[in-house]
Coordinates of C-alpha atoms and ligand atoms in Angstrom, one line a residue:
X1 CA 79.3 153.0 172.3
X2 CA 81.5 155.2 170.2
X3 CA 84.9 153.9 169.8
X4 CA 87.7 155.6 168.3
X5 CA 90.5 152.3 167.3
X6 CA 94.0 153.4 167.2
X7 CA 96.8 151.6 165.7
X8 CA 94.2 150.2 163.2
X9 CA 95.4 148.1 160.1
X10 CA 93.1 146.7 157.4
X11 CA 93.0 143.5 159.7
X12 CA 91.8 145.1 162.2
X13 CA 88.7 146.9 160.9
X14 CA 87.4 143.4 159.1
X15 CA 87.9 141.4 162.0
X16 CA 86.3 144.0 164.2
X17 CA 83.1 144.4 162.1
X18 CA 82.6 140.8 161.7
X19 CA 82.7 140.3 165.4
X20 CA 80.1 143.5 165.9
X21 CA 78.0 141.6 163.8
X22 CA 74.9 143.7 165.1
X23 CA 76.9 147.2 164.6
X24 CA 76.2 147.1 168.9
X25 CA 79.0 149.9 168.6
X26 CA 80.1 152.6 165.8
X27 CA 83.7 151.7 165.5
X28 CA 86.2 155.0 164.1
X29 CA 88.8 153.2 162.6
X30 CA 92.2 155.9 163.0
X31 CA 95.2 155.0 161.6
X32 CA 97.9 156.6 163.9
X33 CA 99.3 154.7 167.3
X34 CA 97.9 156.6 170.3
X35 CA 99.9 158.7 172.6
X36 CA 100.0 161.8 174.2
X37 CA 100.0 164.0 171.0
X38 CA 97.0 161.8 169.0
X39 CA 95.2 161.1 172.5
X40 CA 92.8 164.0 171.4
X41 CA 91.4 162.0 167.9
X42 CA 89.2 160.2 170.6
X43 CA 86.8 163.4 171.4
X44 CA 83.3 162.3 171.4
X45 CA 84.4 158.6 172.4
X46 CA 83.6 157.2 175.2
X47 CA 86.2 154.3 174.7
X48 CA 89.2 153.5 172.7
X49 CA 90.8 150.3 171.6
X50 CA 94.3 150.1 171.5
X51 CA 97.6 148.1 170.5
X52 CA 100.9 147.0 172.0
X53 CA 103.1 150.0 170.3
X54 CA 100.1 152.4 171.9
X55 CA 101.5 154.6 174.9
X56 CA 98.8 154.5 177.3
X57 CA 100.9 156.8 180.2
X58 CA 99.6 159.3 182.2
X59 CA 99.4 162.1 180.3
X60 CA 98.0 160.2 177.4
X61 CA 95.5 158.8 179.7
X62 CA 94.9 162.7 181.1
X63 CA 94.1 163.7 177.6
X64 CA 92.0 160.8 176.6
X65 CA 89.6 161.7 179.7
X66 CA 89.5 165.3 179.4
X67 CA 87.8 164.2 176.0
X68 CA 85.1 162.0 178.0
X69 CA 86.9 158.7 177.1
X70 CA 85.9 156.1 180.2
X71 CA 87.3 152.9 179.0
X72 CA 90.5 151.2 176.7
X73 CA 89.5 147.7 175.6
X74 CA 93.2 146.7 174.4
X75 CA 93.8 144.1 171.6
X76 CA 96.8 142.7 173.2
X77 CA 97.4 140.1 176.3
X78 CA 100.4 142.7 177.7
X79 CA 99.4 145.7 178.9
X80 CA 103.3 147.0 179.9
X81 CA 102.6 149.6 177.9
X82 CA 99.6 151.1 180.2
X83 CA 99.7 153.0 183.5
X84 CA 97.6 151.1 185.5
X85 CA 97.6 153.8 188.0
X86 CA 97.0 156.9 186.2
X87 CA 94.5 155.2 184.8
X88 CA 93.1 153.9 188.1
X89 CA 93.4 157.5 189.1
X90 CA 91.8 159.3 186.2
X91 CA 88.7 156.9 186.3
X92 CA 89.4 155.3 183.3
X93 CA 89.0 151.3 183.4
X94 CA 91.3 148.9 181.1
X95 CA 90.4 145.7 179.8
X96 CA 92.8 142.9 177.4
X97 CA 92.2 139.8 175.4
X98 CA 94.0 137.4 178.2
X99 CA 94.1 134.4 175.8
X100 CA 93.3 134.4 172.2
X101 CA 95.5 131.8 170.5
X102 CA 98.8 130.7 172.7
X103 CA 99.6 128.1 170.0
X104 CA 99.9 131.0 167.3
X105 CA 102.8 132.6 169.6
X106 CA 104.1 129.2 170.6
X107 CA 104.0 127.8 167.0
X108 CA 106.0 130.9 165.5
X109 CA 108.4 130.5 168.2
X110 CA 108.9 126.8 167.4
X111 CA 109.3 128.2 163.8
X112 CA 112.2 130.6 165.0
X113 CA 114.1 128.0 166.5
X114 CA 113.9 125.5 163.5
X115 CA 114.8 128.2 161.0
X116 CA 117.7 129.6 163.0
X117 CA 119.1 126.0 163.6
X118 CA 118.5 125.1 159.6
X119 CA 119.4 128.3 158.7
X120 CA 116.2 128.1 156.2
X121 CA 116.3 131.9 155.8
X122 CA 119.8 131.8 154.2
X123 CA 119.0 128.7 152.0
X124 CA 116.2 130.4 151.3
X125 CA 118.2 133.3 149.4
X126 CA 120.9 131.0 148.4
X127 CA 118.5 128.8 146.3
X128 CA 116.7 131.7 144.4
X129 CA 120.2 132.6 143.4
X130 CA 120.9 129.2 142.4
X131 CA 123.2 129.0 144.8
X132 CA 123.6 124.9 145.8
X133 CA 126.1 124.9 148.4
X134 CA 125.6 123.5 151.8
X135 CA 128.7 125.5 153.7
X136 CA 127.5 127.3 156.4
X137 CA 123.9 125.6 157.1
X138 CA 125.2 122.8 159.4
X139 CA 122.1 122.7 162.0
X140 CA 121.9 120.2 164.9
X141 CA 119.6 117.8 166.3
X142 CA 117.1 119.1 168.4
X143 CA 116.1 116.2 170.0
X144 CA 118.0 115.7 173.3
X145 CA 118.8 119.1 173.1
X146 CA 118.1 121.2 177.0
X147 CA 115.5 124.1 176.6
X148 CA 114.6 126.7 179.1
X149 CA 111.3 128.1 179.2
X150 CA 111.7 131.4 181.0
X151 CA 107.5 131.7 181.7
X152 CA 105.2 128.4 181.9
X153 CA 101.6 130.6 181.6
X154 CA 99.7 129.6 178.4
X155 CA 102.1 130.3 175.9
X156 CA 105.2 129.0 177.3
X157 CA 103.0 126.2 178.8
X158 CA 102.3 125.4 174.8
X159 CA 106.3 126.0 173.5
X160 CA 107.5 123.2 176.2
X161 CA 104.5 121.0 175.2
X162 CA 105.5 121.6 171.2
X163 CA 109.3 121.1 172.1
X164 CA 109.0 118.0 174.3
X165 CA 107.4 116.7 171.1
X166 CA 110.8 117.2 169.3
X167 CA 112.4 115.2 172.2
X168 CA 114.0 117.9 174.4
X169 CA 114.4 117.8 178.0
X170 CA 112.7 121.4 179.1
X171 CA 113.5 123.2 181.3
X172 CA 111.7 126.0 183.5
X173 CA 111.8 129.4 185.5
X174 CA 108.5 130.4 186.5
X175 CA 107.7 132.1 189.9
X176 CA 104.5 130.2 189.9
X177 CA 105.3 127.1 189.0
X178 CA 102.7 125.7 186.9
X179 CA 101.4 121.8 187.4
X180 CA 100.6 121.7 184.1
X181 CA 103.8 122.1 183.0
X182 CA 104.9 119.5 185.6
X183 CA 102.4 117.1 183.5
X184 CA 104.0 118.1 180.7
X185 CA 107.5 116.9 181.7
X186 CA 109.1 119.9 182.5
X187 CA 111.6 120.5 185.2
X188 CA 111.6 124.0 187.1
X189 CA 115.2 124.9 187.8
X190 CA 116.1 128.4 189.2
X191 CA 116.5 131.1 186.2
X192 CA 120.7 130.6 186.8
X193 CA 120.6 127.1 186.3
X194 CA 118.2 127.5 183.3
X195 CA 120.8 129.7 181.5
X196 CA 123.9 127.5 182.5
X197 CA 122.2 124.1 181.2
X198 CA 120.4 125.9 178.2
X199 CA 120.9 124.9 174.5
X200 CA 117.9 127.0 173.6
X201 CA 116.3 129.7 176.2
X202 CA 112.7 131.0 175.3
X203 CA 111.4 134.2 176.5
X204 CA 107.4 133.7 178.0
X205 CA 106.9 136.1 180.9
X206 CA 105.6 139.3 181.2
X207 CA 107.2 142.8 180.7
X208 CA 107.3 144.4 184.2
X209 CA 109.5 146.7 185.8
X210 CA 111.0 143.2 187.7
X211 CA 111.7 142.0 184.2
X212 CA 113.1 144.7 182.3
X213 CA 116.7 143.8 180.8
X214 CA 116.2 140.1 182.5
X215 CA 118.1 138.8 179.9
X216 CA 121.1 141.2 179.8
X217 CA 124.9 141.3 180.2
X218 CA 125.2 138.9 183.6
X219 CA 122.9 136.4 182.8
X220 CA 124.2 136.3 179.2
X221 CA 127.6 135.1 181.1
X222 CA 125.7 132.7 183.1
X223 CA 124.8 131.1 179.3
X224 CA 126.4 128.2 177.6
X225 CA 128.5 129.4 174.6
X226 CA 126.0 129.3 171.7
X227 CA 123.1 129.7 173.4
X228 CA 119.9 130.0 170.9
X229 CA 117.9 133.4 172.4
X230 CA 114.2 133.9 171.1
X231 CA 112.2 136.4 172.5
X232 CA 108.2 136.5 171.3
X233 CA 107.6 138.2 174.3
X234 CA 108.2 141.9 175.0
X235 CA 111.1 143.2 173.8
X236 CA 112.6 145.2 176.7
X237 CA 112.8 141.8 178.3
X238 CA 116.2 141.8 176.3
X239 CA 118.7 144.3 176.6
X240 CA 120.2 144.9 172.9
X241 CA 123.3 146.1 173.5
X242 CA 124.4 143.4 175.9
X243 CA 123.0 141.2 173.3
X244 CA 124.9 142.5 170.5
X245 CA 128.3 141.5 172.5
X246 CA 126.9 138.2 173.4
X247 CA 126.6 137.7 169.5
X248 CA 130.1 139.1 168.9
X249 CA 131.8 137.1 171.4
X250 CA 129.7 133.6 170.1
X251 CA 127.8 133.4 173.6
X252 CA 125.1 133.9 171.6
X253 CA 125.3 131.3 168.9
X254 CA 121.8 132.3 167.2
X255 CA 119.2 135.0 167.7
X256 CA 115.4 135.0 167.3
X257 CA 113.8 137.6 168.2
X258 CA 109.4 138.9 167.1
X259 CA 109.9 142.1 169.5
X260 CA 112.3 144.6 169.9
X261 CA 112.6 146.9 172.4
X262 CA 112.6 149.8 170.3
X263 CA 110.2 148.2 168.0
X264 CA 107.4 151.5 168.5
X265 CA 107.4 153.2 164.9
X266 CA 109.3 150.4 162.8
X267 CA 107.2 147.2 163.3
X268 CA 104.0 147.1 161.3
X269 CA 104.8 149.9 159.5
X270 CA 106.4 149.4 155.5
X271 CA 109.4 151.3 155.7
X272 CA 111.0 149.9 152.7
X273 CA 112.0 153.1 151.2
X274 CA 112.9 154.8 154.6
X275 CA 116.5 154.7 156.3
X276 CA 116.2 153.4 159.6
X277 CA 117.6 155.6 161.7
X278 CA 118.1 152.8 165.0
X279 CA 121.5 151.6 164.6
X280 CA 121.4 148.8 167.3
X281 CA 119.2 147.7 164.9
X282 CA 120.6 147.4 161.8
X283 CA 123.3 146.0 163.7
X284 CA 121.2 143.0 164.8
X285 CA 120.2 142.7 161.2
X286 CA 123.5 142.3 159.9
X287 CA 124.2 139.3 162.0
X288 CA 124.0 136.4 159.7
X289 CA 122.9 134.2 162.7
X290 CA 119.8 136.2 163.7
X291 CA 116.6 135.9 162.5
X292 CA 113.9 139.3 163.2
X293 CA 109.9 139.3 162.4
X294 CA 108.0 142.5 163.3
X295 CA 105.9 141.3 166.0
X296 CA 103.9 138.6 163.8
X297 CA 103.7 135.8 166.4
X298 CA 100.0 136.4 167.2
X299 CA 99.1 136.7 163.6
X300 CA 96.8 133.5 162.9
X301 CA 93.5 134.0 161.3
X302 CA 92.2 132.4 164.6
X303 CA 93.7 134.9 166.7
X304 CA 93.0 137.5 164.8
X305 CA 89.4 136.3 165.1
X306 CA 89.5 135.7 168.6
X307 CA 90.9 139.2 169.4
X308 CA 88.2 140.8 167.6
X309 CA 85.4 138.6 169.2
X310 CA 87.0 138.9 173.1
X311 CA 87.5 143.4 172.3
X312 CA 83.8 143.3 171.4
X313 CA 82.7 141.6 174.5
X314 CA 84.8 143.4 176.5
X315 CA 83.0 146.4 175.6
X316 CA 79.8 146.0 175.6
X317 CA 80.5 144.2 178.9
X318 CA 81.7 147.8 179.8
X319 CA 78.9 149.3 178.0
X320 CA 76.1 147.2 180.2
X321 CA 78.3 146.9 183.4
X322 CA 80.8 149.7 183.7
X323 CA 83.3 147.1 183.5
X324 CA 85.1 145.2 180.9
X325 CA 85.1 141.3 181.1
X326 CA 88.5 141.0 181.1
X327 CA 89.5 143.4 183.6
X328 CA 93.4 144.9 184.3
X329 CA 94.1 147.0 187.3
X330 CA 96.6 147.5 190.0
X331 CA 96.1 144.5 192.5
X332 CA 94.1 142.4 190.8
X333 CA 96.8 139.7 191.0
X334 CA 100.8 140.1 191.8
X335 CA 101.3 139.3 188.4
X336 CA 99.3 142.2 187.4
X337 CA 100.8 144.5 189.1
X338 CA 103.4 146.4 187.3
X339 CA 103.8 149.6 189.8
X340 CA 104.0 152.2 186.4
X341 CA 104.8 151.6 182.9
X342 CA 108.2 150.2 182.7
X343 CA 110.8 152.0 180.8
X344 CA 110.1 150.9 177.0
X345 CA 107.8 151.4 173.8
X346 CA 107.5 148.1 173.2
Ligands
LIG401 P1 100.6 134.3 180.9 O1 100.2 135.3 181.9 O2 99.7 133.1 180.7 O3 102.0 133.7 181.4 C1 103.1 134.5 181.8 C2 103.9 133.6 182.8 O4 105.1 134.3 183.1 C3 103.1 133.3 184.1 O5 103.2 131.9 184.4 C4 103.9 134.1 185.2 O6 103.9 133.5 186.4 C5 105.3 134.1 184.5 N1 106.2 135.1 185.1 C6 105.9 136.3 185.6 N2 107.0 136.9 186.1 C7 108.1 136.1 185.7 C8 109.5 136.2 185.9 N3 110.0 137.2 186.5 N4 110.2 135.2 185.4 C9 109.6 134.1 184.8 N5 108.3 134.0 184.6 C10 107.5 135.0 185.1 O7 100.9 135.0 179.6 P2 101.0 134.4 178.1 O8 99.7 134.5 177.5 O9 101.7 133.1 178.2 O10 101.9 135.5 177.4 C11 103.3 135.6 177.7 C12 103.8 136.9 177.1 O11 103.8 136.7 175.7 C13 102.9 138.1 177.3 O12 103.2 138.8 178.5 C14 103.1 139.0 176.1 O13 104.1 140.0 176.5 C15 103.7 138.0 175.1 N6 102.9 137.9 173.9 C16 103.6 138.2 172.7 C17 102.8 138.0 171.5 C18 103.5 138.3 170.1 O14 102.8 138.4 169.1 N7 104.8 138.3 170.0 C19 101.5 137.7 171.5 C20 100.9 137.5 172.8 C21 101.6 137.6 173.9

């Protein structure tokens, strides 16, 4: 099958040609992120394989199948960014990589939070400037510490496990309360008591229009002064100004944060020599106690390498079947049911 790949990094186009082994599809690698202006690169593909800063809404999805494109294999678990019903409507069926690698998200989460509370980024600097002093990296303990898991599907499922190891009492909001979690020691709470008992809350749920801005000015009141935020999730999840005062006001004691929620345009791009024009940005930059990566949770060679392998399958599943293997669309599940794309980029 022809397959035009947007969004597509060097990563990418190994990873995908070592896991289409047998050249079973000719893959056009394209460098820009699809939306309704690039949607026409695809002509003469009958698929396309996309990313999570790809806009995938309706009129994208109008131009992709006036140019004969049938099917979007997506190399991401979210699919926020894709309107399930235009797509539903314009015949074109979507398919994801459910579950590639939940430790590599889970395990750069853990990472946030230690490197937050040690403050390793700034003793970083400090030391390659031969600067010795200890004021200003006090941490604390993390065992006995209370953290709330906001999510218990695979990856938050896999942050509790790794911070139960460290000795903290976890606890949970999770409309569908997992039993593996329960296994695992965790306590489901409702999300208000989560954020009032909280030393650390960790985003793990889905970006739907029911979780837009969850994490926003009320709830940030509801928080313990100092709360630790991380976010690997989605980044509309979080609503940045209300953030920003949390911060200011010390609600917020420390920030960690993979996704932003206007993250479409800066993250995996090298701006280095750009000015960022996104002020809320650079404001959350300049806050000595937050701590940004560009959307790099996922990126373990084994994820990488799972991504590729479960994209291939899922279209030459399509290929042979008419349908991917790991199918999205409206009603499949009421988690998978976002009614539209909800409000963001990210
Ligand atoms: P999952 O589907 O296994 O788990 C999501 C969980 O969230 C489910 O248990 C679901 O019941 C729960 N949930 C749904 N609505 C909720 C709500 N309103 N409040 C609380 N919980 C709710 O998904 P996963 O594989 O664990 O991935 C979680 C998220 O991580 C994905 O949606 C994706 O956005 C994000 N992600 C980020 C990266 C990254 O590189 N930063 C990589 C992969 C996934």
């Amino acid at each position: 099958m022809r397959v035009a790949v947007f969004s597509a990094k060097l990563y990418d186009k190994t990873s995908l040609h070592d896991a289409d082994r047998d050249g079973a599809h000719e893959l056009s690698f394209l460098e820009p992120r699809l939306n309704r202006d690039t949607a026409a690169l695809a002509e003469g593909c009958e698929a396309v394989c996309a990313f999570v800063n790809d806009e995938l809404d309706a009129e994208t999805l109008a131009v992709l199948a006036e140019h004969g494109v049938r099917f979007v294999a997506l190399r991401s678990a979210g699919f926020n960014h894709v309107d399930l019903r235009a797509a539903a409507e314009t015949g074109i069926a979507v398919a994801r990589v459910p579950d590639y690698s939940p430790y590599a998200v889970a395990e750069h989460c853990a990472a946030l939070v230690l490197a937050l509370n040690r403050k390793t980024h700034r003793a970083y600097n400090r030391i390659r400037e031969h600067n010795f002093a200890l004021t200003g990296l006090l941490g604390f303990d993390l065992h006995g510490r209370t953290v709330g898991v906001i999510g218990t599907g695979k990856i938050g499922l896999c942050f509790a496990r790794i911070m139960t190891g460290f000795g903290c009492r976890v606890l949970a909001y999770d409309p569908y309360p997992s039993d593996a979690a329960r296994e695992a020691g965790v306590e489901y709470v409702s999300l208000d008591e989560l954020l009032a008992a909280s030393d650390i809350v960790s985003l793990h749920c889905p970006l739907t229009p029911e979780t837009f801005h969850l994490i926003g000015r009320e709830r940030i009141a509801l928080m313990r002064p100092g709360t630790m935020l991380v976010n690997t999730s989605r980044g509309a999840l979080v609503d940045t100004a209300a953030v920003v005062e949390g911060l200011k006001s010390g609600r917020i004691g420390h920030l960690g944060l993979d996704v932003y929620e206007e993250e479409a345009g800066l993250f995996f791009e090298d701006l280095s020599d750009q000015v960022i024009g996104d002020d809320a940005f650079d404001r959350l930059n300049a806050f000595p106690n937050v701590l940004i990566t560009g959307h790099q949770a996922f990126f373990t060679a084994e994820a990488i390498e799972a991504i590729a392998a479960t994209t291939i399958a899922n279209l030459t599943a399509f290929e042979v079947d008419g349908i991917g293997l790991h199918p999205v669309s409206i009603g499949e599940s009421p988690e998978l049911e976002p009614s539209s794309t909800v409000p963001s980029t990210s």
